[in-house]
Amino acid sequence: MNHPGIFITLEGVEGAGKSTAVTGVADWFSQRGRVVDCSREPGGTPVAESIRHILLTPATEELAESTELMLMFAARAQHVASRIKPALAAGKVLICDRFTDSSRAYQGAGRGMDRGLIETLAQAAQHGLEPQLTVLLDLPVEIGLARAAARRGIDNHDRFEREQRDFFERVRAEFLRLAALNSRFAVIDAAAPLAEVQAHIQAVLHARFPFIAPQVGVAHG
Ligand code: Z5A
């Protein structure tokens, strides 16, 4: 899909530092004069945020795995059509906290759902749209879970946070497998101190987008 924008996604297990990293990536592009739009999945539009609520909130009725998968892609289809594609067509930098690689990792490897079905749904939702860069913040599962627990309090788990450790190990392994297969990925050691993680991400941005020069007179990292 041809567009003048830049589409960047951040992936990783829970607590890997994606939300923190989104801000750093956004600052890097803003300091270079680019208009930035930061979003997240599931979510990013009013309809997709309503679907997010269904997906993350523990409810009295169990969500079937196939329902979870199709809701992820229903939210994504809406997000792509009404926010991501218009932003890219307008030349913006769209930075998204999670995208289809999360479905591959969580629903595919975590839940064991059919990979072919996931790719079919991805085609229907994305129509060929792919990120130019996917930053994978790789972190041992126990560190991620500890960070997330420290941040939210021990009893406040969403539907995914109730999964067992082996689920998250499969998720992490799948992200690493995808990264090894696809050059759009950059893998960052997210267990490093925050300043190191941020410096590594900036180095990746310099290497991947050498044509985006800092603006004269604007401080940049
Ligand atoms: N999901 C799915 O199954 N399929 C899909 O297709 C999609 C999603 C799109 C969304 O949850 C859930 O949906 C997710 C997968 C599933 N569930 N899980 N697990 P979410 O959006 O609510 O949560 P999350 O994506 O997992 O993100 P998070 O918990 O907010 O983590 P994070 O964004 O990666 O981390 P953070 O908020 O930036 O940092 C966490 C804490 O660690 C925070 O206090 C930071 O200050 C700290 N931190 C960050 N970096 C560092 C370093 N380097 N050192 C020390 N401390 C740090």
CSV table of C-alpha atoms and ligand atoms in Angstrom, one decimal:
chain,number,residue,atom,x,y,z
A,1,MET,CA,0.0,0.0,0.0
A,2,ASN,CA,1.5,3.3,-1.1
A,3,HIS,CA,1.1,6.3,1.3
A,4,PRO,CA,3.3,9.3,2.3
A,5,GLY,CA,3.1,8.5,6.0
A,6,ILE,CA,5.2,6.3,8.3
A,7,PHE,CA,3.6,3.4,10.2
A,8,ILE,CA,5.5,2.2,13.3
A,9,THR,CA,4.3,-0.5,15.7
A,10,LEU,CA,5.6,-1.4,19.2
A,11,GLU,CA,5.2,-5.0,20.4
A,12,GLY,CA,6.2,-7.1,23.4
A,13,VAL,CA,4.9,-8.9,26.5
A,14,GLU,CA,3.1,-7.0,29.2
A,15,GLY,CA,5.2,-4.5,31.0
A,16,ALA,CA,7.9,-4.5,28.3
A,17,GLY,CA,7.7,-0.7,28.2
A,18,LYS,CA,5.7,-0.1,25.0
A,19,SER,CA,3.7,2.8,26.3
A,20,THR,CA,6.8,4.4,27.6
A,21,ALA,CA,8.6,3.9,24.3
A,22,VAL,CA,5.7,5.3,22.2
A,23,THR,CA,6.5,8.7,23.8
A,24,GLY,CA,10.2,8.5,22.9
A,25,VAL,CA,9.4,7.6,19.3
A,26,ALA,CA,6.9,10.3,19.0
A,27,ASP,CA,9.3,12.9,20.3
A,28,TRP,CA,12.0,11.8,17.9
A,29,PHE,CA,9.7,12.4,14.9
A,30,SER,CA,8.2,15.6,16.3
A,31,GLN,CA,11.6,17.1,16.8
A,32,ARG,CA,12.2,16.5,13.1
A,33,GLY,CA,9.1,18.4,12.1
A,34,ARG,CA,6.8,15.4,11.4
A,35,VAL,CA,3.1,15.4,12.6
A,36,VAL,CA,2.7,12.4,14.9
A,37,ASP,CA,-0.4,10.4,15.8
A,38,CYS,CA,-0.1,7.9,18.7
A,39,SER,CA,-2.6,5.1,19.0
A,40,ARG,CA,-3.1,1.7,20.5
A,41,GLU,CA,-4.7,-1.7,20.0
A,42,PRO,CA,-7.1,-3.0,20.7
A,43,GLY,CA,-8.7,0.5,20.5
A,44,GLY,CA,-7.8,3.8,18.8
A,45,THR,CA,-11.3,4.8,17.7
A,46,PRO,CA,-14.6,5.1,19.7
A,47,VAL,CA,-15.9,1.8,18.3
A,48,ALA,CA,-12.6,0.0,18.7
A,49,GLU,CA,-12.3,1.3,22.3
A,50,SER,CA,-15.8,-0.2,23.0
A,51,ILE,CA,-14.5,-3.5,21.7
A,52,ARG,CA,-11.4,-3.1,23.8
A,53,HIS,CA,-13.6,-2.8,26.9
A,54,ILE,CA,-15.3,-6.1,26.0
A,55,LEU,CA,-11.9,-7.8,25.4
A,56,LEU,CA,-10.1,-6.7,28.5
A,57,THR,CA,-12.8,-6.6,31.1
A,58,PRO,CA,-13.3,-9.8,33.0
A,59,ALA,CA,-17.1,-10.6,32.7
A,60,THR,CA,-19.5,-13.2,34.0
A,61,GLU,CA,-19.7,-14.7,30.5
A,62,GLU,CA,-16.5,-16.4,29.2
A,63,LEU,CA,-15.4,-15.1,25.9
A,64,ALA,CA,-14.9,-18.0,23.4
A,65,GLU,CA,-11.4,-18.0,21.8
A,66,SER,CA,-12.8,-17.5,18.4
A,67,THR,CA,-14.9,-14.5,19.6
A,68,GLU,CA,-11.8,-13.0,21.1
A,69,LEU,CA,-9.9,-13.4,17.8
A,70,MET,CA,-12.7,-11.9,15.7
A,71,LEU,CA,-13.2,-9.0,18.1
A,72,MET,CA,-9.5,-8.2,17.9
A,73,PHE,CA,-9.7,-8.0,14.1
A,74,ALA,CA,-13.1,-6.2,14.2
A,75,ALA,CA,-11.5,-3.5,16.3
A,76,ARG,CA,-8.4,-3.5,14.0
A,77,ALA,CA,-10.5,-3.2,10.8
A,78,GLN,CA,-12.2,-0.1,12.2
A,79,HIS,CA,-8.9,1.4,13.5
A,80,VAL,CA,-7.2,0.8,10.1
A,81,ALA,CA,-10.1,2.2,8.1
A,82,SER,CA,-11.0,5.3,10.2
A,83,ARG,CA,-7.7,6.3,11.8
A,84,ILE,CA,-4.6,4.6,10.5
A,85,LYS,CA,-5.1,4.9,6.8
A,86,PRO,CA,-6.3,8.5,6.9
A,87,ALA,CA,-3.3,9.5,9.0
A,88,LEU,CA,-0.9,7.8,6.7
A,89,ALA,CA,-2.6,9.3,3.6
A,90,ALA,CA,-2.1,12.7,5.2
A,91,GLY,CA,1.6,12.1,5.6
A,92,LYS,CA,1.6,11.6,9.4
A,93,VAL,CA,3.7,9.3,11.5
A,94,LEU,CA,1.3,6.8,13.0
A,95,ILE,CA,2.8,5.1,16.1
A,96,CYS,CA,0.7,2.2,17.4
A,97,ASP,CA,1.1,0.4,20.7
A,98,ARG,CA,0.5,-3.2,19.5
A,99,PHE,CA,-0.9,-4.4,16.1
A,100,THR,CA,-1.4,-7.7,14.2
A,101,ASP,CA,1.8,-9.3,15.6
A,102,SER,CA,0.1,-9.3,19.0
A,103,SER,CA,-2.7,-11.4,17.4
A,104,ARG,CA,-0.1,-13.7,16.0
A,105,ALA,CA,1.6,-14.0,19.4
A,106,TYR,CA,-1.4,-14.0,21.8
A,107,GLN,CA,-4.2,-15.6,19.8
A,108,GLY,CA,-1.9,-17.7,17.6
A,109,ALA,CA,0.9,-18.9,19.9
A,110,GLY,CA,-0.8,-18.2,23.3
A,111,ARG,CA,-4.2,-19.6,22.6
A,112,GLY,CA,-3.1,-22.0,19.8
A,113,MET,CA,-5.5,-20.6,17.2
A,114,ASP,CA,-5.0,-21.3,13.5
A,115,ARG,CA,-2.3,-19.2,11.9
A,116,GLY,CA,-3.9,-19.4,8.5
A,117,LEU,CA,-7.1,-18.0,9.9
A,118,ILE,CA,-5.2,-15.2,11.5
A,119,GLU,CA,-3.5,-14.2,8.2
A,120,THR,CA,-6.9,-14.3,6.4
A,121,LEU,CA,-8.4,-12.0,9.0
A,122,ALA,CA,-5.3,-9.7,8.8
A,123,GLN,CA,-5.8,-9.5,5.0
A,124,ALA,CA,-9.5,-8.6,5.5
A,125,ALA,CA,-8.7,-5.9,8.1
A,126,GLN,CA,-5.5,-4.4,6.6
A,127,HIS,CA,-5.8,-4.8,2.8
A,128,GLY,CA,-2.0,-5.1,2.5
A,129,LEU,CA,-1.1,-2.4,5.0
A,130,GLU,CA,2.0,-3.3,7.0
A,131,PRO,CA,4.2,-1.3,9.4
A,132,GLN,CA,7.5,0.0,8.0
A,133,LEU,CA,9.1,-0.7,11.4
A,134,THR,CA,8.1,-2.9,14.3
A,135,VAL,CA,10.0,-2.3,17.6
A,136,LEU,CA,10.0,-5.5,19.6
A,137,LEU,CA,10.7,-4.8,23.3
A,138,ASP,CA,11.9,-8.2,24.4
A,139,LEU,CA,11.8,-8.9,28.1
A,140,PRO,CA,11.8,-12.1,30.3
A,141,VAL,CA,8.2,-12.8,31.2
A,142,GLU,CA,8.8,-12.6,35.0
A,143,ILE,CA,10.2,-9.1,34.8
A,144,GLY,CA,7.3,-7.9,32.6
A,145,LEU,CA,4.7,-9.3,34.9
A,146,ALA,CA,6.5,-7.8,38.0
A,147,ARG,CA,6.6,-4.4,36.4
A,148,ALA,CA,3.0,-4.5,35.4
A,149,ALA,CA,1.9,-5.7,38.8
A,150,ALA,CA,3.9,-3.0,40.5
A,151,ARG,CA,2.2,-0.4,38.4
A,152,ARG,CA,-1.4,-1.5,38.7
A,153,GLY,CA,-1.6,-3.2,42.1
A,154,ILE,CA,-1.6,-6.9,42.6
A,155,ASP,CA,-5.4,-7.5,42.5
A,156,ASN,CA,-6.4,-5.5,39.5
A,157,HIS,CA,-5.9,-8.0,36.6
A,158,ASP,CA,-7.5,-7.7,33.2
A,159,ARG,CA,-8.5,-10.8,31.2
A,160,PHE,CA,-5.1,-11.3,29.7
A,161,GLU,CA,-3.2,-10.7,32.9
A,162,ARG,CA,-5.0,-13.7,34.5
A,163,GLU,CA,-3.2,-16.0,32.2
A,164,GLN,CA,-0.4,-18.3,33.5
A,165,ARG,CA,3.3,-17.8,32.9
A,166,ASP,CA,3.6,-20.5,30.2
A,167,PHE,CA,1.0,-18.6,28.1
A,168,PHE,CA,3.3,-15.5,28.2
A,169,GLU,CA,6.4,-17.6,27.5
A,170,ARG,CA,4.7,-18.8,24.3
A,171,VAL,CA,3.8,-15.2,23.4
A,172,ARG,CA,7.4,-14.1,23.9
A,173,ALA,CA,8.8,-16.9,21.9
A,174,GLU,CA,6.4,-16.2,19.0
A,175,PHE,CA,7.4,-12.5,18.9
A,176,LEU,CA,11.0,-13.5,18.7
A,177,ARG,CA,10.2,-16.1,16.0
A,178,LEU,CA,8.4,-13.4,13.9
A,179,ALA,CA,11.3,-11.0,14.4
A,180,ALA,CA,13.8,-13.5,13.1
A,181,LEU,CA,11.7,-14.0,10.0
A,182,ASN,CA,10.9,-10.4,9.1
A,183,SER,CA,13.3,-7.5,8.5
A,184,ARG,CA,10.7,-4.9,9.5
A,185,PHE,CA,11.5,-5.8,13.1
A,186,ALA,CA,14.1,-4.3,15.4
A,187,VAL,CA,14.6,-6.2,18.7
A,188,ILE,CA,15.5,-4.2,21.8
A,189,ASP,CA,16.6,-5.6,25.1
A,190,ALA,CA,13.9,-4.2,27.3
A,191,ALA,CA,15.4,-5.4,30.5
A,192,ALA,CA,18.1,-2.8,30.2
A,193,PRO,CA,17.8,0.5,32.1
A,194,LEU,CA,15.2,2.9,30.6
A,195,ALA,CA,17.9,5.4,29.3
A,196,GLU,CA,19.7,2.5,27.5
A,197,VAL,CA,16.4,1.3,26.0
A,198,GLN,CA,15.6,4.8,24.8
A,199,ALA,CA,19.1,5.3,23.3
A,200,HIS,CA,18.8,2.0,21.5
A,201,ILE,CA,15.4,2.9,20.0
A,202,GLN,CA,16.8,6.3,18.8
A,203,ALA,CA,19.7,4.5,17.2
A,204,VAL,CA,17.2,2.2,15.3
A,205,LEU,CA,15.2,5.3,14.2
A,206,HIS,CA,18.4,7.0,12.9
A,207,ALA,CA,19.3,3.8,11.0
A,208,ARG,CA,15.9,3.1,9.5
A,209,PHE,CA,14.9,6.7,8.7
A,210,PRO,CA,18.2,8.4,7.7
A,211,PHE,CA,16.3,10.7,5.3
A,212,ILE,CA,14.4,12.3,8.2
A,213,ALA,CA,16.8,15.1,9.3
A,214,PRO,CA,16.6,17.1,12.5
A,215,GLN,CA,15.1,20.6,12.1
A,216,VAL,CA,17.6,23.4,12.4
A,217,GLY,CA,17.2,25.2,15.7
A,218,VAL,CA,15.2,22.4,17.3
A,219,ALA,CA,16.7,20.4,20.2
A,220,HIS,CA,16.8,16.7,19.5
A,221,GLY,CA,17.9,13.4,21.0
B,1,Z5A,N1,-3.9,-8.3,22.7
B,1,Z5A,C1,-4.1,-9.5,22.1
B,1,Z5A,O1,-4.3,-10.5,22.8
B,1,Z5A,N2,-4.2,-9.5,20.8
B,1,Z5A,C2,-4.1,-8.4,20.0
B,1,Z5A,O2,-4.1,-8.5,18.8
B,1,Z5A,C3,-3.8,-7.2,20.7
B,1,Z5A,C4,-3.7,-7.2,22.1
B,1,Z5A,C5,-3.7,-5.9,19.9
B,1,Z5A,C6,-3.8,-5.2,25.9
B,1,Z5A,O3,-3.4,-4.8,27.1
B,1,Z5A,C7,-3.9,-6.7,25.9
B,1,Z5A,O4,-4.5,-7.1,24.7
B,1,Z5A,C8,-2.6,-7.3,26.0
B,1,Z5A,C9,-2.4,-8.2,24.8
B,1,Z5A,C10,-3.8,-8.3,24.2
B,1,Z5A,N3,-2.5,-8.1,27.2
B,1,Z5A,N4,-1.5,-8.5,27.8
B,1,Z5A,N5,-0.9,-9.0,28.5
B,1,Z5A,P1,-2.9,-3.4,27.5
B,1,Z5A,O5,-2.9,-2.4,26.4
B,1,Z5A,O6,-3.7,-2.9,28.7
B,1,Z5A,O7,-1.5,-3.7,28.2
B,1,Z5A,P2,-0.2,-4.1,27.5
B,1,Z5A,O8,-0.1,-3.8,26.0
B,1,Z5A,O9,0.2,-5.4,27.9
B,1,Z5A,O10,0.8,-2.9,28.0
B,1,Z5A,P3,1.2,-2.5,29.5
B,1,Z5A,O11,1.0,-3.5,30.6
B,1,Z5A,O12,0.7,-1.2,29.6
B,1,Z5A,O13,2.8,-2.6,29.3
B,1,Z5A,P4,3.8,-1.7,28.5
B,1,Z5A,O14,3.1,-0.6,27.8
B,1,Z5A,O15,4.6,-2.6,27.6
B,1,Z5A,O16,4.7,-1.1,29.5
B,1,Z5A,P5,4.8,0.4,30.2
B,1,Z5A,O17,3.4,0.8,30.6
B,1,Z5A,O18,5.5,1.3,29.3
B,1,Z5A,O19,5.8,0.1,31.4
B,1,Z5A,C11,5.3,-0.7,32.5
B,1,Z5A,C12,6.1,-0.3,33.8
B,1,Z5A,O20,7.5,-0.6,33.6
B,1,Z5A,C13,5.9,1.2,34.0
B,1,Z5A,O21,5.8,1.4,35.4
B,1,Z5A,C14,7.3,1.8,33.4
B,1,Z5A,O22,7.7,2.9,34.1
B,1,Z5A,C15,8.2,0.6,33.8
B,1,Z5A,N6,9.3,0.5,32.8
B,1,Z5A,C16,9.3,0.7,31.5
B,1,Z5A,N7,10.5,0.5,30.9
B,1,Z5A,C17,11.3,0.2,31.9
B,1,Z5A,C18,12.7,-0.1,32.0
B,1,Z5A,N8,13.5,-0.2,30.9
B,1,Z5A,N9,13.3,-0.4,33.2
B,1,Z5A,C19,12.5,-0.3,34.3
B,1,Z5A,N10,11.2,0.0,34.3
B,1,Z5A,C20,10.6,0.2,33.1
